[in-house]
Coordinates of C-alpha atoms in Angstrom, one line a residue:
X147 CA 32.6 -19.0 -23.9
X148 CA 29.1 -17.9 -25.1
X149 CA 25.3 -19.1 -22.5
X150 CA 24.1 -22.6 -23.2
X151 CA 22.2 -21.9 -27.0
X152 CA 18.9 -22.5 -25.1
X153 CA 20.1 -19.6 -22.9
X154 CA 21.0 -17.4 -26.2
X155 CA 17.7 -18.5 -27.6
X156 CA 14.9 -17.3 -25.1
X157 CA 17.5 -14.2 -24.2
X158 CA 17.3 -13.9 -27.6
X159 CA 13.4 -13.6 -27.9
X160 CA 13.1 -11.3 -25.0
X161 CA 15.3 -9.0 -26.1
X162 CA 13.4 -8.6 -30.0
X163 CA 10.0 -8.6 -27.9
X164 CA 11.2 -5.4 -25.5
X165 CA 13.0 -3.6 -28.2
X166 CA 9.6 -3.9 -29.6
X167 CA 8.2 -1.6 -26.2
X168 CA 10.0 0.6 -26.1
X169 CA 9.5 0.8 -30.6
X170 CA 6.5 1.2 -28.9
X171 CA 6.3 3.2 -26.2
X172 CA 8.7 6.2 -28.4
X173 CA 6.2 6.3 -30.7
X174 CA 3.0 6.6 -28.3
X175 CA 1.2 10.1 -28.3
X176 CA 2.7 12.5 -25.5
X177 CA 0.8 11.9 -22.0
X178 CA 0.4 7.7 -22.6
X179 CA 4.4 6.8 -22.6
X180 CA 6.5 6.3 -20.1
X181 CA 9.4 7.6 -22.0
X182 CA 10.3 10.7 -21.9
X183 CA 10.6 12.8 -24.9
X184 CA 13.7 12.6 -25.6
X185 CA 13.6 9.1 -26.4
X186 CA 15.3 7.4 -23.8
X187 CA 14.3 5.8 -20.4
X188 CA 15.5 8.6 -17.6
X189 CA 18.5 7.1 -15.6
X190 CA 15.6 7.6 -12.1
X191 CA 14.0 4.5 -11.9
X192 CA 10.4 6.0 -11.0
X193 CA 10.6 7.2 -14.6
X194 CA 11.7 3.5 -15.7
X195 CA 9.8 1.7 -18.4
X196 CA 8.7 -1.2 -16.4
X197 CA 7.9 -4.7 -18.0
X198 CA 6.2 -7.4 -16.1
X199 CA 6.4 -11.4 -16.5
X200 CA 3.7 -13.8 -15.6
X201 CA 5.1 -16.2 -13.9
X202 CA 3.1 -19.7 -12.7
X203 CA 6.9 -21.4 -11.4
X204 CA 6.8 -23.1 -14.7
X205 CA 9.6 -24.0 -17.0
X206 CA 8.2 -22.0 -19.7
X207 CA 7.6 -18.7 -16.8
X208 CA 10.5 -19.9 -15.4
X209 CA 12.9 -19.6 -18.4
X210 CA 11.3 -16.2 -19.8
X211 CA 11.7 -14.6 -16.5
X212 CA 15.2 -15.1 -16.2
X213 CA 15.5 -14.0 -19.9
X214 CA 13.5 -11.4 -18.9
X215 CA 15.9 -10.1 -15.7
X216 CA 18.9 -10.3 -17.6
X217 CA 17.8 -8.1 -20.8
X218 CA 15.3 -5.4 -19.1
X219 CA 18.0 -3.5 -17.0
X220 CA 20.7 -3.3 -20.4
X221 CA 17.6 -1.9 -22.7
X222 CA 16.5 0.7 -19.4
X223 CA 13.9 -1.1 -18.3
X224 CA 12.9 -2.2 -14.9
X225 CA 11.2 -6.1 -14.5
X226 CA 9.0 -7.5 -12.1
X227 CA 7.0 -9.5 -11.8
X228 CA 2.7 -10.9 -11.2
X229 CA 1.5 -14.4 -10.3
X230 CA -1.8 -15.6 -9.9
X231 CA -2.8 -18.5 -6.6
X232 CA -6.5 -19.6 -8.9
X233 CA -6.6 -21.0 -4.9
X234 CA -7.8 -25.0 -7.6
X235 CA -5.0 -26.4 -5.2
X236 CA -3.7 -27.4 -2.0
X237 CA -1.5 -25.2 -0.9
X238 CA -1.5 -23.1 -4.2
X239 CA -0.7 -20.3 -1.3
X240 CA 2.0 -21.4 -0.1
X241 CA 3.3 -22.4 -4.1
X242 CA 2.5 -18.8 -4.9
X243 CA 5.0 -17.4 -2.3
X244 CA 7.8 -19.8 -3.5
X245 CA 7.4 -18.8 -6.8
X246 CA 7.6 -15.1 -5.4
X247 CA 10.8 -16.4 -3.8
X248 CA 12.2 -17.5 -6.6
X249 CA 11.1 -14.3 -9.0
X250 CA 12.6 -12.0 -6.1
X251 CA 15.8 -14.7 -6.4
X252 CA 16.7 -13.1 -10.1
X253 CA 16.6 -9.6 -8.4
X254 CA 12.3 -9.4 -10.2
X255 CA 10.5 -5.9 -8.9
X256 CA 8.6 -5.0 -8.0
X257 CA 7.1 -9.1 -7.5
X258 CA 3.5 -9.4 -6.1
X259 CA 1.6 -12.7 -5.8
X260 CA -2.4 -12.2 -6.5
X261 CA -5.2 -13.9 -5.5
X262 CA -8.0 -14.7 -7.6
X263 CA -11.3 -16.2 -7.0
X264 CA -12.4 -19.2 -10.6
X265 CA -16.0 -18.9 -11.2
X266 CA -17.5 -21.3 -13.4
X267 CA -18.4 -19.5 -16.9
X268 CA -17.3 -20.9 -19.9
X269 CA -16.2 -24.4 -18.1
X270 CA -12.9 -24.0 -15.6
X271 CA -10.0 -23.7 -17.9
X272 CA -12.0 -21.2 -19.1
X273 CA -12.9 -19.4 -16.2
X274 CA -9.1 -20.1 -15.1
X275 CA -8.1 -17.4 -17.9
X276 CA -10.4 -15.1 -17.1
X277 CA -9.4 -14.9 -13.6
X278 CA -5.6 -14.7 -14.6
X279 CA -5.9 -12.6 -16.9
X280 CA -8.6 -9.6 -15.0
X281 CA -5.7 -10.4 -12.2
X282 CA -2.4 -9.2 -14.5
X283 CA -4.3 -6.7 -16.0
X284 CA -5.6 -5.3 -12.9
X285 CA -1.3 -5.4 -11.5
X286 CA 0.0 -3.8 -14.5
X287 CA -2.8 -1.0 -14.5
X288 CA -2.3 -0.5 -10.6
X289 CA 1.6 -1.0 -11.8
X290 CA 1.8 1.7 -14.5
X291 CA 3.7 -1.6 -16.3
X292 CA 3.8 -0.9 -20.4
X293 CA 3.6 -5.0 -21.1
X294 CA 2.9 -8.2 -19.7
X295 CA 5.1 -11.1 -21.5
X296 CA 3.3 -14.6 -21.2
X297 CA 5.7 -17.3 -21.7
X298 CA 3.1 -19.4 -24.1
X299 CA 5.6 -21.9 -26.7
X300 CA 5.6 -22.8 -30.4
X301 CA 3.8 -26.1 -28.2
X302 CA 1.0 -24.6 -26.7
X303 CA 0.2 -22.3 -30.5
X304 CA 0.1 -26.1 -32.0
X305 CA -2.6 -27.1 -28.9
X306 CA -4.9 -23.7 -29.6
X307 CA -4.5 -25.5 -33.1
X308 CA -6.0 -28.3 -32.9
X309 CA -8.5 -26.9 -30.3
X310 CA -9.8 -24.3 -32.8
X311 CA -10.2 -26.7 -35.3
X312 CA -11.9 -29.0 -33.6
X313 CA -14.3 -26.2 -32.3
X314 CA -15.1 -25.4 -36.4
X315 CA -15.1 -21.9 -35.4
X316 CA -13.0 -20.7 -39.0
X317 CA -10.4 -19.7 -39.9
X318 CA -10.4 -16.9 -36.6
X319 CA -9.7 -19.8 -34.5
X320 CA -6.7 -21.8 -35.7
X321 CA -4.9 -18.4 -36.2
X322 CA -3.8 -19.1 -32.5
X323 CA -2.4 -16.9 -30.4
X324 CA -1.1 -13.6 -31.5
X325 CA 2.0 -12.3 -30.6
X326 CA 0.7 -9.1 -29.4
X327 CA -2.8 -8.4 -27.6
X328 CA -4.0 -6.8 -25.7
X329 CA -6.5 -5.9 -23.1
X330 CA -10.1 -4.9 -21.9
X331 CA -9.1 -1.8 -23.2
X332 CA -8.7 2.0 -22.9
X333 CA -5.2 3.8 -23.4
X334 CA -1.5 1.5 -23.2
X335 CA -3.5 -1.5 -23.1
X336 CA -3.6 -2.5 -27.1
X337 CA -0.5 -4.3 -27.1
X338 CA 0.3 -5.1 -23.4
X339 CA 0.1 -8.8 -23.8
X340 CA 3.1 -10.4 -25.4
X341 CA 3.8 -13.4 -26.2
X342 CA 8.0 -13.9 -27.0
X343 CA 8.1 -18.1 -26.7
X344 CA 5.9 -18.3 -30.1
X345 CA 8.9 -19.5 -31.6
X346 CA 10.4 -21.5 -29.4
X347 CA 9.3 -24.8 -28.7
X348 CA 8.5 -26.7 -24.8
X349 CA 11.9 -28.1 -24.8
X350 CA 14.5 -25.5 -24.9
X351 CA 12.8 -23.7 -22.5
X352 CA 12.6 -26.5 -20.5
X353 CA 16.8 -27.2 -20.6
X354 CA 17.1 -23.4 -20.3
X355 CA 16.0 -23.6 -17.2
X356 CA 18.3 -27.1 -16.1
X357 CA 21.2 -25.5 -17.7
X358 CA 20.6 -22.0 -15.4
X359 CA 20.0 -24.6 -12.5
X360 CA 16.2 -22.7 -12.1
X361 CA 14.5 -24.6 -9.8
X362 CA 10.7 -25.2 -11.9
X363 CA 7.1 -26.5 -10.5
X364 CA 4.8 -28.7 -12.4
X365 CA 1.3 -28.3 -12.3
X366 CA -0.2 -31.3 -11.7
X367 CA -3.7 -29.8 -13.9
X368 CA -0.9 -30.2 -16.9
X369 CA -1.4 -33.8 -16.2
X370 CA -4.9 -34.1 -15.6
X371 CA -7.1 -35.8 -18.7
X372 CA -9.7 -33.7 -16.8
X373 CA -9.0 -31.8 -19.1
X374 CA -9.2 -31.2 -22.6
X375 CA -6.4 -29.2 -23.2
X376 CA -4.0 -31.7 -21.3
X377 CA -5.3 -34.7 -23.2
X378 CA -4.9 -33.5 -25.7
X379 CA -0.7 -32.6 -25.4
X380 CA -0.3 -36.2 -23.5
X381 CA -2.7 -37.6 -26.0
X382 CA -3.6 -36.2 -28.5
X383 CA 0.3 -34.6 -30.0
X384 CA 2.0 -37.4 -30.0
X385 CA -0.9 -39.6 -32.4
X386 CA -0.3 -37.0 -34.9
X387 CA 3.5 -37.0 -34.9
X388 CA 2.8 -41.2 -34.4
X389 CA 0.7 -41.5 -37.7
X390 CA 2.3 -37.9 -39.8
X391 CA 5.7 -38.1 -38.4
X392 CA 7.7 -35.3 -36.5
X393 CA 7.1 -31.6 -37.6
X394 CA 3.3 -31.1 -36.7
X395 CA 3.9 -28.6 -33.9
X396 CA 5.9 -26.8 -36.6
X397 CA 3.6 -26.9 -38.8
X398 CA 0.6 -25.6 -37.4
X399 CA 2.4 -22.6 -36.1
X400 CA 3.0 -21.9 -39.0
X401 CA -0.8 -22.6 -40.2
X402 CA -1.6 -20.3 -37.6
X403 CA 0.4 -17.8 -39.1
X404 CA -0.8 -18.5 -42.7
X405 CA -4.1 -18.0 -40.3
X406 CA -3.5 -15.1 -38.9
X407 CA -2.4 -13.4 -41.2
X408 CA -5.9 -14.1 -43.5
X409 CA -8.4 -13.9 -41.0
X410 CA -6.5 -10.3 -40.3
X411 CA -7.1 -8.9 -44.2
X412 CA -10.8 -10.0 -44.3
X413 CA -11.5 -8.5 -40.4
X414 CA -9.8 -5.3 -42.6
X415 CA -12.2 -6.0 -45.5
X416 CA -15.0 -6.4 -43.9
X417 CA -14.4 -2.7 -41.5
X418 CA -14.7 -1.7 -44.9
X419 CA -17.4 -3.3 -46.6
X420 CA -19.9 -2.1 -44.0
X421 CA -20.2 1.6 -44.2
X422 CA -21.4 0.7 -48.3
X423 CA -24.5 -1.8 -46.9
X424 CA -26.0 0.3 -44.3
X425 CA -28.6 2.4 -45.2
X426 CA -29.0 6.3 -44.6
X427 CA -30.8 5.4 -41.0
X428 CA -27.4 3.0 -40.7
X429 CA -29.8 -0.3 -40.8
X430 CA -28.2 -3.0 -43.1
X431 CA -29.6 -3.7 -46.0
X432 CA -30.0 -7.0 -46.6
X433 CA -29.9 -6.2 -50.9
X434 CA -26.5 -5.8 -50.1
X435 CA -25.2 -7.9 -47.9
X436 CA -25.8 -11.3 -50.1
X437 CA -24.0 -9.8 -53.1
X438 CA -20.6 -9.1 -51.0
X439 CA -19.0 -12.9 -50.4
X440 CA -19.4 -15.5 -47.5
X441 CA -16.6 -14.8 -45.6
X442 CA -16.8 -11.1 -45.5
X443 CA -20.5 -10.8 -45.5
X444 CA -19.9 -13.2 -41.9
X445 CA -18.0 -10.6 -40.6
X446 CA -19.8 -8.0 -41.3
X447 CA -22.8 -9.4 -39.1
X448 CA -20.4 -10.6 -36.1
X449 CA -19.3 -7.1 -36.1
X450 CA -22.9 -5.3 -35.4
X451 CA -24.2 -8.3 -33.6
X452 CA -21.3 -7.6 -30.9
X453 CA -22.1 -4.3 -31.2
X454 CA -25.4 -4.7 -30.2
X455 CA -24.0 -6.4 -27.1
X456 CA -23.8 -9.9 -27.5
X457 CA -20.6 -11.2 -25.8
X458 CA -17.3 -12.0 -28.1
X459 CA -16.5 -14.8 -26.7
X460 CA -20.3 -16.2 -26.4
X461 CA -20.5 -15.2 -30.3
X462 CA -20.6 -19.0 -31.4
X463 CA -20.1 -19.8 -35.4
X464 CA -23.7 -21.2 -35.8
X465 CA -25.3 -18.4 -33.7
X466 CA -23.5 -16.7 -37.4
X467 CA -24.4 -19.1 -39.8
X468 CA -28.5 -18.7 -37.6
X469 CA -28.1 -14.7 -38.7
X470 CA -27.1 -15.4 -42.3
X471 CA -29.2 -17.0 -43.7
X472 CA -31.4 -14.6 -42.5
X473 CA -29.5 -12.9 -45.2
X474 CA -29.5 -16.7 -47.8
X475 CA -32.1 -18.8 -47.0
X476 CA -35.0 -16.0 -46.5
X477 CA -38.2 -17.8 -45.8
X478 CA -40.0 -15.8 -43.4
X479 CA -38.3 -17.2 -40.5
X480 CA -38.6 -15.0 -37.3
X481 CA -36.2 -13.5 -34.8
X482 CA -32.8 -15.5 -34.4
X483 CA -32.1 -15.1 -30.7
X484 CA -27.9 -14.0 -30.0
X485 CA -26.1 -14.6 -26.3
X486 CA -26.7 -11.0 -24.0
X487 CA -30.5 -11.1 -24.9
X488 CA -29.3 -9.6 -28.5
X489 CA -32.2 -10.5 -31.6
X490 CA -32.0 -10.4 -35.6
X491 CA -35.0 -9.8 -37.3
X492 CA -35.4 -9.4 -40.8
X493 CA -38.1 -6.2 -42.1
X494 CA -38.5 -5.2 -45.2
X495 CA -35.4 -5.9 -47.0
X496 CA -33.5 -4.6 -43.6
X497 CA -31.6 -6.7 -40.5
X498 CA -32.6 -5.1 -37.4
X499 CA -30.4 -6.5 -34.3
X500 CA -31.0 -4.8 -31.3
X501 CA -31.2 -5.8 -27.5
X502 CA -34.1 -6.7 -25.7

């Protein structure tokens, strides 16, 4: 008799991602892969590739940790775990220590708890996320991990799409979270983060924990109405399902994938078009920019603004719209001030973007 369907689902999702990790390692240039040149892991633990799971102790990440612990040894992969203590609640250090104990019981090794200091930039949710990813990047670099698995589910994806829609930031914000994403750059980081559960709903992950008798911790922040995502989860999505019927989460997740495909195509188009709208000195020519489709032109402008030093995370659609008006609604207006002390100005038919 096989495992419970929920357990089978999470294990299959993780198995597929681990196969992808091994393929990426095998295809990586010499000197950047823990896999020996023969294409299969060596027999000694020191040369086996390491995959980490980011585990908060909640149902999603505990289900992911259990599936990784089960599947990784069969593929010659070491499985470890990291829990991040944000220090935002009394006793958070004790909670982190408990999560370490639970991951150790699953026979994950190495297992670590990392404490972070959460700042204030961008609001509490964004600040906690930035601190968490910085800690995960540091741990992955230090331990030489080939990948870090994240427990985001299809429900999380649906919430992300709705949040992007509310911001009005364009099709990229409707793309949700990618199945594969990178760290801040450098060899081996372009495919660091993997999200095996984006096609699995939250209830399946919780059920998998229950049938395996895995203890889980429900973060009180997840039901705190002070947080936007919490309100969306407990008020917004249920209201949408009541008005539109079941299937809203699945439809939003499908929208994310379709939007991602479209956004990737437009980004590629913009990258190819950028060279053709610059003069021999590398300056952007306004007449050639005007001739581009708006979706492509705005992507070219965004790429140029980020290249000039504007932080991508602080650059919103309204900023690019202001720069775009220097091309499409030119009336002699002055320079546009952008995040990161970057300035965009039209001069003699050229668009000059530079850091002040």
